[in-house]
């Protein structure tokens, strides 16, 4: 750990200075940066606060100042309302991914290195000016020797190495924060960073995006209303992606769409139907369907581009999602609770009473509300907000689904303010429920359960044999956790002390009675009876009795 900090000391310094500049000096101190960094005067720590900016605004400025890795992580984090508070989410959504393009000489070097030939032999033409530039790479228009128009996405030079350094530092800081800061431990900050890091590393590999595009194209091969650009694998590597050029009108260019004679209402309906089909039929959907990523081709055909961020709904997630829909329709709080437990990782310390109250409040919000007034995206966001308040981890793809639904609803409203996505969603909801209750699906699920239990029974003899072997070697440990064990032990302790007290009291009474009887017999005087035995015995017994009482009462368990 120390070696890593010394190796990246310059970057640690940049991060600390950015935090100080925007008013996060307390975090710098609590993380112990001062112990190994030479930092500027502390007056800079108050600068962000003096400007009257909120914590969320200052956090966004820190991420923008620290560059591509932090900007991309912020953008990915903005899709996780189950992990990040709503005010911070709204600021992270403003993060800008526009950066100056890198020189064409670097573009040439990277493409020729990756594809193994000169640019002139690889392409008939290659535009020097990029169509777009972002934090990870930039896109150039080109023409293949066959005459096919393409776009070539080229990764920024040295961006992968820079990001790996930043990700190492972030993971180190997350672990450090969990040890020093209570809120970081309660939020499981290192797990959040690990999850966001995994997503970012996938974006650095352009072959992943190419495979996403091909999967998407295969799923919609029979849908004439949707088009997916082709991938040219011989011109594609981890750092270079070559895809078919789409010559159409962006969905956000409303005036151009009108001039071209397209029906905005038809486009809104097609976009909504396409996204719902992706989500609820195929379980594989575009995670960022903003107007710049969807083009309109002749005939009103929609063409999606940029497949770097995709979501998947696994069968078990779709199952619990349908359970949630059924429970909301039936106003069944227990059903909603079961669906949430099925969808997320519920912490042991969750207050189920408060969780139930929040779900009841959510249920009342949508009770007897006309379908036309319901926002699917907002409903999912509300569910994720409840999950955040109670520390429930929700699958990342489900949070991405909520984000994509909100984006689509915004685009649909822009195209046709009268159109309601719920009108298109209702048939998909019914289909989802029918699919779940289909006899062959029920039989398939039951058979799978039987098969799983059969596998478990077949493995049971080997497991028992292993446990027996461990017992013979004294390696089997049995742990029993009983929440009321301490109370039970305390009660047993009290009973034992009271019993001891009674026995001593009885013994004392017997001894005193014997001494008193002996002295009353009037026997001849002896040396022993010249001693005041009754008084001495009574005194000793009283002392022991007092000491026992003191010990018991001091323990507080009488």
XYZ file of C-alpha atoms in Angstrom:
558
model
C 0.000 0.000 0.000
C 2.771 2.436 0.957
C 4.686 1.485 -2.197
C 1.638 2.246 -4.344
C 1.255 5.667 -2.709
C 4.882 6.536 -3.254
C 4.703 5.330 -6.871
C 1.685 7.532 -7.592
C 2.577 10.376 -5.216
C 2.005 13.050 -7.894
C -1.526 11.871 -8.636
C -2.367 11.628 -4.926
C -1.214 15.237 -4.627
C -3.465 16.351 -7.520
C -6.476 14.630 -5.937
C -5.801 16.209 -2.531
C -5.393 19.690 -4.040
C -8.651 19.343 -6.016
C -10.497 18.308 -2.834
C -9.016 21.247 -0.911
C -9.795 23.735 -3.689
C -13.476 22.808 -3.642
C -14.013 22.788 0.109
C -13.371 19.157 1.062
C -10.446 19.871 3.396
C -12.044 17.834 6.201
C -11.954 14.692 4.030
C -8.294 15.346 3.183
C -7.489 15.556 6.897
C -9.556 12.507 7.848
C -7.928 10.401 5.135
C -4.516 11.359 6.511
C -3.149 12.884 3.284
C -1.055 15.354 5.282
C 1.086 12.497 6.605
C 2.660 11.806 3.207
C 1.855 14.872 1.075
C 3.026 18.476 1.098
C -0.244 20.365 0.759
C -1.072 24.044 0.139
C -2.377 26.298 2.949
C -5.671 25.280 4.519
C -7.402 28.546 3.598
C -8.024 27.016 0.198
C -10.183 24.392 1.845
C -12.865 27.009 2.454
C -12.854 28.405 -1.096
C -15.601 26.104 -2.426
C -17.817 26.883 0.550
C -17.373 30.652 0.192
C -18.673 30.484 -3.370
C -22.049 29.313 -2.014
C -22.050 26.003 -3.886
C -23.695 22.883 -2.537
C -21.742 19.736 -1.654
C -23.082 18.038 -4.807
C -21.956 20.936 -7.055
C -18.501 20.982 -5.511
C -18.203 17.212 -5.942
C -19.029 17.544 -9.653
C -16.343 20.238 -10.028
C -13.777 17.958 -8.336
C -14.553 15.126 -10.768
C -14.347 17.418 -13.799
C -11.024 18.815 -12.618
C -9.516 15.351 -12.075
C -10.161 14.280 -15.659
C -11.501 11.366 -17.744
C -11.428 8.562 -15.155
C -13.350 10.522 -12.554
C -15.762 11.994 -15.123
C -16.610 8.521 -16.464
C -16.987 7.099 -12.953
C -19.285 10.002 -12.094
C -21.389 9.334 -15.176
C -21.658 5.644 -14.327
C -22.473 6.513 -10.695
C -25.300 8.773 -11.911
C -27.119 5.614 -13.042
C -27.088 4.187 -9.483
C -29.763 5.938 -7.386
C -29.732 2.918 -5.070
C -26.146 3.782 -4.091
C -25.937 7.588 -4.436
C -28.207 10.235 -2.819
C -30.618 11.995 -5.214
C -29.070 15.531 -4.948
C -25.662 14.160 -5.953
C -27.201 12.101 -8.783
C -28.742 15.255 -10.310
C -25.316 16.946 -10.323
C -23.454 13.937 -11.685
C -25.853 13.919 -14.639
C -24.397 17.312 -15.607
C -20.862 15.983 -15.992
C -19.524 16.970 -19.381
C -17.727 14.380 -21.502
C -16.600 16.850 -24.169
C -12.814 17.269 -24.310
C -10.467 18.643 -26.965
C -9.520 16.119 -29.704
C -6.039 14.620 -29.661
C -3.713 15.167 -32.664
C -4.235 13.245 -35.895
C -0.628 12.032 -35.717
C -1.596 10.047 -32.607
C -4.712 8.736 -34.382
C -2.545 7.485 -37.263
C -0.028 5.867 -34.916
C -2.682 4.032 -32.865
C -4.672 2.803 -35.884
C -1.584 1.592 -37.754
C -0.197 -0.129 -34.629
C -3.505 -1.826 -33.848
C -4.401 -2.877 -37.410
C -0.867 -3.672 -38.574
C -0.651 -1.602 -41.766
C -0.431 1.966 -43.032
C -3.532 4.136 -42.946
C -3.426 4.569 -46.744
C -3.542 0.807 -47.343
C -6.215 0.197 -44.713
C -8.657 2.905 -45.884
C -9.524 4.590 -49.171
C -9.961 7.810 -47.175
C -9.756 8.824 -43.509
C -10.986 12.229 -42.258
C -8.451 14.077 -40.131
C -11.110 16.089 -38.242
C -13.090 13.922 -35.789
C -16.883 13.805 -35.816
C -16.871 13.782 -31.995
C -14.345 13.684 -29.162
C -14.938 12.307 -25.672
C -12.904 11.394 -22.609
C -12.126 7.827 -23.754
C -11.695 8.338 -27.489
C -12.789 10.109 -30.623
C -14.651 9.156 -33.794
C -13.492 9.697 -37.391
C -15.349 9.144 -40.619
C -13.585 6.918 -43.178
C -14.144 4.817 -46.297
C -12.961 1.227 -46.674
C -11.240 0.005 -49.892
C -14.595 -1.595 -50.838
C -16.243 1.842 -50.829
C -18.160 1.172 -47.593
C -18.599 4.316 -45.462
C -17.602 3.678 -41.835
C -16.899 5.424 -38.556
C -13.696 4.577 -36.678
C -13.558 5.042 -32.912
C -9.971 5.441 -31.685
C -9.028 5.259 -28.009
C -7.054 8.130 -26.538
C -3.303 7.535 -26.221
C -2.184 6.275 -22.802
C -5.736 6.610 -21.433
C -5.846 2.960 -20.303
C -2.654 3.309 -18.223
C -3.844 6.603 -16.739
C -7.190 5.108 -15.797
C -5.606 2.026 -14.212
C -3.498 4.348 -12.030
C -6.585 6.334 -11.012
C -8.594 3.187 -10.325
C -5.810 1.781 -8.123
C -5.757 5.038 -6.171
C -9.555 5.092 -5.836
C -9.634 1.551 -4.480
C -6.882 2.457 -1.993
C -8.767 5.584 -0.884
C -12.032 3.657 -0.540
C -10.424 1.102 1.792
C -8.713 3.891 3.731
C -12.017 5.776 4.058
C -13.824 2.669 5.337
C -11.226 2.309 8.115
C -11.325 5.970 9.131
C -14.841 7.233 8.317
C -18.028 5.721 9.714
C -20.199 6.865 6.775
C -17.824 5.232 4.268
C -18.053 1.914 6.102
C -21.861 2.090 6.322
C -22.095 2.821 2.569
C -19.622 -0.028 1.805
C -17.634 2.440 -0.280
C -15.040 -0.076 -1.486
C -17.800 -2.305 -2.939
C -19.290 0.679 -4.792
C -15.878 1.612 -6.212
C -15.252 -1.999 -7.251
C -18.575 -2.136 -9.090
C -18.042 1.180 -10.884
C -14.460 0.183 -11.730
C -15.639 -3.034 -13.367
C -18.032 -1.078 -15.612
C -15.319 1.390 -16.615
C -12.818 -1.336 -17.493
C -15.389 -2.895 -19.814
C -15.750 0.453 -21.621
C -11.993 0.479 -22.260
C -12.309 -2.688 -24.377
C -13.927 -1.802 -27.716
C -14.418 -5.467 -28.628
C -17.017 -5.634 -25.827
C -18.987 -2.836 -27.502
C -18.667 -4.624 -30.862
C -20.091 -7.845 -29.385
C -22.939 -5.871 -27.831
C -23.803 -4.434 -31.251
C -23.832 -7.866 -32.867
C -26.021 -9.351 -30.116
C -28.422 -6.421 -30.450
C -28.563 -6.837 -34.235
C -29.278 -10.566 -33.894
C -32.170 -9.988 -31.471
C -33.824 -7.463 -33.808
C -32.981 -9.125 -37.137
C -36.702 -9.641 -37.880
C -37.835 -6.160 -36.831
C -38.036 -3.847 -39.895
C -38.592 -0.755 -37.715
C -35.125 -0.961 -36.140
C -31.651 -0.958 -37.700
C -28.264 -1.740 -36.139
C -25.000 -0.707 -37.874
C -22.678 -3.573 -38.779
C -19.282 -4.245 -37.188
C -16.157 -4.713 -39.319
C -14.122 -7.130 -37.218
C -11.010 -7.060 -39.416
C -10.761 -3.351 -38.551
C -11.609 -3.752 -34.849
C -9.387 -4.298 -31.786
C -9.522 -3.366 -28.095
C -8.453 0.185 -28.986
C -10.019 0.645 -32.439
C -13.678 0.040 -33.349
C -14.928 0.250 -36.943
C -18.668 0.251 -37.628
C -21.003 1.120 -40.487
C -21.628 4.852 -40.955
C -25.244 5.868 -40.287
C -26.494 8.701 -42.479
C -29.728 9.846 -40.872
C -31.366 12.512 -38.725
C -30.743 12.490 -34.991
C -33.874 11.957 -32.923
C -33.196 15.201 -31.082
C -33.266 17.332 -34.249
C -37.003 18.029 -34.143
C -37.101 20.678 -36.868
C -35.150 18.529 -39.340
C -37.488 15.613 -38.624
C -40.506 17.793 -39.350
C -38.925 19.130 -42.550
C -38.251 15.559 -43.667
C -41.928 14.705 -43.221
C -41.609 12.220 -40.366
C -44.522 11.674 -37.958
C -43.228 12.563 -34.500
C -46.048 10.586 -32.896
C -45.074 7.451 -34.857
C -41.397 7.915 -33.914
C -42.332 8.308 -30.231
C -44.411 5.128 -30.340
C -41.661 3.169 -32.115
C -38.987 4.295 -29.676
C -41.102 3.390 -26.635
C -42.127 0.009 -28.101
C -38.536 -0.769 -29.089
C -37.132 -0.017 -25.621
C -39.849 -2.002 -23.845
C -39.266 -4.924 -26.196
C -35.539 -4.764 -25.446
C -36.162 -4.739 -21.706
C -39.059 -7.109 -21.151
C -38.858 -9.514 -24.080
C -35.159 -9.857 -24.830
C -33.768 -8.768 -21.447
C -30.942 -6.934 -23.284
C -31.359 -3.182 -23.684
C -29.549 0.004 -24.702
C -28.449 1.733 -21.512
C -28.110 5.265 -22.910
C -30.917 5.949 -25.422
C -30.536 9.733 -25.455
C -31.520 11.631 -28.655
C -27.941 11.730 -29.933
C -27.654 7.927 -29.906
C -30.767 7.264 -32.030
C -30.992 8.192 -35.737
C -34.044 8.214 -37.999
C -33.560 6.586 -41.414
C -35.868 6.743 -44.446
C -39.238 5.163 -43.702
C -39.060 6.163 -40.047
C -36.670 3.322 -39.191
C -34.801 3.873 -35.914
C -31.049 3.194 -35.857
C -29.244 2.881 -32.512
C -25.537 3.664 -32.145
C -23.010 3.550 -29.270
C -23.375 0.176 -27.573
C -20.810 0.774 -24.830
C -23.424 0.839 -22.044
C -25.896 -2.057 -22.224
C -28.139 -3.624 -19.608
C -29.248 -7.212 -19.059
C -32.268 -8.463 -17.143
C -31.524 -11.998 -16.029
C -34.478 -14.417 -15.758
C -34.557 -14.207 -11.941
C -34.631 -10.379 -12.090
C -37.485 -10.481 -14.610
C -39.267 -12.956 -12.310
C -39.025 -10.676 -9.272
C -39.888 -7.665 -11.432
C -43.118 -9.373 -12.498
C -43.776 -10.212 -8.819
C -43.386 -6.524 -8.046
C -45.813 -5.545 -10.822
C -48.396 -8.071 -9.587
C -48.010 -6.899 -5.972
C -48.406 -3.226 -6.917
C -51.481 -4.038 -8.988
C -53.008 -5.956 -6.054
C -51.944 -3.345 -3.467
C -50.086 -6.134 -1.635
C -47.362 -4.757 0.661
C -46.076 -8.237 1.567
C -45.726 -9.054 -2.122
C -43.737 -5.851 -2.730
C -41.523 -6.703 0.256
C -40.874 -10.202 -1.097
C -40.007 -8.783 -4.515
C -37.550 -6.304 -2.970
C -35.924 -9.067 -0.942
C -35.666 -11.099 -4.144
C -34.242 -8.241 -6.209
C -31.691 -6.830 -3.761
C -29.213 -7.678 -1.051
C -31.054 -6.665 2.130
C -28.726 -5.985 5.091
C -29.371 -7.919 8.305
C -29.808 -4.719 10.279
C -32.640 -3.364 8.099
C -35.639 -2.058 10.061
C -38.420 -4.068 8.439
C -41.123 -1.996 10.148
C -39.829 1.259 8.648
C -39.273 -0.460 5.299
C -42.892 -1.645 5.325
C -44.068 1.913 6.110
C -42.081 3.298 3.161
C -43.527 0.654 0.848
C -47.046 1.464 2.047
C -46.368 5.127 1.270
C -45.074 4.177 -2.187
C -48.112 1.958 -2.773
C -50.479 4.777 -1.780
C -48.758 7.112 -4.265
C -49.847 4.900 -7.169
C -53.177 3.725 -5.688
C -56.077 4.336 -8.112
C -53.881 6.612 -10.253
C -54.875 6.440 -13.944
C -52.351 4.508 -16.007
C -51.916 7.508 -18.294
C -50.582 9.524 -15.339
C -47.981 6.955 -14.255
C -44.318 7.325 -15.182
C -42.605 3.931 -15.389
C -39.201 5.490 -14.937
C -40.350 7.499 -11.924
C -41.901 4.376 -10.373
C -38.609 2.494 -10.678
C -36.733 5.538 -9.340
C -39.089 5.664 -6.332
C -38.392 2.005 -5.644
C -34.637 2.630 -5.872
C -34.956 5.591 -3.480
C -36.594 3.314 -0.906
C -33.769 0.823 -1.444
C -31.162 3.569 -0.896
C -32.753 4.756 2.364
C -32.559 1.240 3.786
C -29.135 0.276 2.424
C -30.560 -2.355 0.055
C -28.272 -3.192 -2.870
C -30.158 -3.521 -6.155
C -28.693 -5.220 -9.279
C -26.949 -2.577 -11.394
C -28.894 -3.577 -14.498
C -32.193 -2.802 -12.756
C -30.982 0.677 -11.824
C -29.818 1.139 -15.420
C -33.314 0.099 -16.544
C -34.850 2.863 -14.435
C -32.411 5.392 -15.872
C -33.072 4.272 -19.462
C -36.852 4.425 -18.911
C -36.592 7.990 -17.618
C -34.447 8.961 -20.638
C -36.893 7.379 -23.087
C -39.865 9.062 -21.413
C -38.088 12.420 -21.762
C -37.404 11.833 -25.481
C -40.973 10.619 -26.087
C -42.386 13.698 -24.356
C -40.150 15.900 -26.517
C -41.421 14.195 -29.696
C -45.099 14.035 -28.705
C -46.197 15.694 -25.430
C -49.570 13.897 -25.585
C -48.050 10.422 -25.869
C -47.840 8.278 -22.708
C -45.341 5.447 -22.589
C -47.598 3.507 -20.221
C -50.078 3.032 -23.088
C -47.435 1.018 -24.930
C -46.132 -0.599 -21.733
C -49.453 -2.134 -20.683
C -49.377 -4.919 -23.323
C -45.769 -5.709 -22.373
C -46.775 -5.908 -18.696
C -49.574 -8.328 -19.492
C -47.194 -10.373 -21.640
C -44.645 -10.484 -18.818
C -47.262 -11.825 -16.414
C -48.613 -14.354 -18.936
C -45.079 -15.569 -19.652
C -44.498 -16.151 -15.967
C -47.771 -18.068 -15.523
C -47.475 -20.086 -18.752
C -47.953 -23.814 -17.982
C -44.745 -24.860 -19.727
C -42.815 -22.154 -17.823
C -44.331 -23.305 -14.505
C -43.434 -26.920 -15.322
C -39.934 -25.851 -16.372
C -39.430 -23.956 -13.087
C -40.786 -26.873 -11.039
C -38.567 -29.347 -12.893
C -35.534 -27.125 -12.326
C -36.303 -27.033 -8.591
C -36.687 -30.827 -8.521
C -33.418 -31.207 -10.419
C -31.633 -28.840 -7.994
C -32.945 -30.755 -4.973
C -31.978 -34.052 -6.658
C -28.445 -32.757 -7.156
C -28.342 -31.727 -3.503
C -29.542 -35.174 -2.367
C -26.923 -36.892 -4.540
C -24.205 -34.760 -2.965
C -25.541 -35.295 0.561
C -23.665 -38.614 1.287
C -20.330 -37.046 0.301
C -21.127 -33.999 2.445
C -22.027 -36.170 5.451
C -18.828 -38.175 4.933
C -16.850 -34.929 4.931
C -18.527 -33.683 8.107
C -17.874 -37.050 9.818
C -14.207 -36.884 8.867
C -13.960 -33.358 10.256
C -15.609 -34.469 13.501
C -13.135 -37.345 13.898
C -10.259 -34.902 13.526
C -11.897 -32.381 15.825
C -12.142 -29.758 13.100
C -15.913 -29.315 13.021
C -16.956 -26.134 14.759
C -20.538 -25.480 15.784
C -21.615 -21.881 16.263
C -25.031 -21.098 17.732
C -26.254 -17.551 17.766
C -29.127 -16.815 20.123
C -30.243 -13.189 20.414
C -31.690 -13.790 23.953
C -28.794 -15.919 25.225
C -27.342 -13.133 27.367
C -30.707 -12.559 29.041
C -31.102 -16.307 29.670
C -27.628 -16.562 31.227
C -28.369 -13.572 33.416
C -31.572 -15.207 34.671
C -29.713 -18.467 35.382
C -27.053 -16.508 37.252
C -29.715 -14.824 39.374
C -31.344 -18.163 40.172
C -27.969 -19.663 41.189
C -27.170 -16.708 43.439
C -30.564 -16.863 45.100
C -30.172 -20.614 45.637
C -26.712 -20.072 47.187
C -28.165 -17.393 49.431
C -30.951 -19.737 50.601
C -28.530 -22.639 51.253
C -26.166 -20.438 53.294
C -29.095 -18.995 55.241
C -30.377 -22.520 55.986
C -26.879 -23.687 57.025
C -26.500 -20.698 59.325
C -29.841 -21.438 60.945
C -28.913 -25.112 61.529
C -25.518 -24.205 63.058
C -27.041 -21.590 65.365
C -29.810 -23.963 66.420
C -27.269 -26.716 67.236
C -25.116 -24.371 69.288
C -28.088 -23.054 71.169
C -29.363 -26.608 71.977
C -25.904 -27.716 73.103
C -25.508 -24.777 75.469
C -28.937 -25.364 77.011
C -28.184 -29.008 78.028
C -26.226 -27.790 81.058
C -23.326 -30.297 80.736
C -20.242 -30.070 82.981
C -17.878 -27.265 82.096
C -14.928 -28.183 79.946
C -12.188 -26.263 78.322
C -14.200 -26.098 75.110
C -17.316 -24.751 76.795
C -15.307 -22.099 78.598
C -14.784 -20.575 75.148
C -17.682 -18.353 73.929
C -18.246 -20.684 70.948
C -21.773 -19.485 70.251
C -20.688 -15.851 70.030
C -17.609 -16.662 67.903
C -19.581 -18.965 65.560
C -22.358 -16.453 65.243
C -19.874 -13.703 64.426
C -18.044 -15.816 61.810
C -21.296 -16.946 60.224
C -22.594 -13.377 60.138
C -19.330 -12.234 58.446
C -19.506 -14.943 55.789
C -23.184 -14.285 55.252
C -22.543 -10.541 54.823
C -19.672 -11.162 52.424
C -21.862 -13.449 50.273
C -24.643 -10.870 50.198
C -22.181 -8.121 49.232
C -20.742 -10.209 46.367
C -24.166 -11.096 44.989
C -25.552 -7.565 45.163
C -22.353 -6.094 43.665
C -22.748 -8.359 40.629
C -26.250 -6.956 40.106
C -27.628 -10.437 39.517
C -29.740 -11.158 42.563
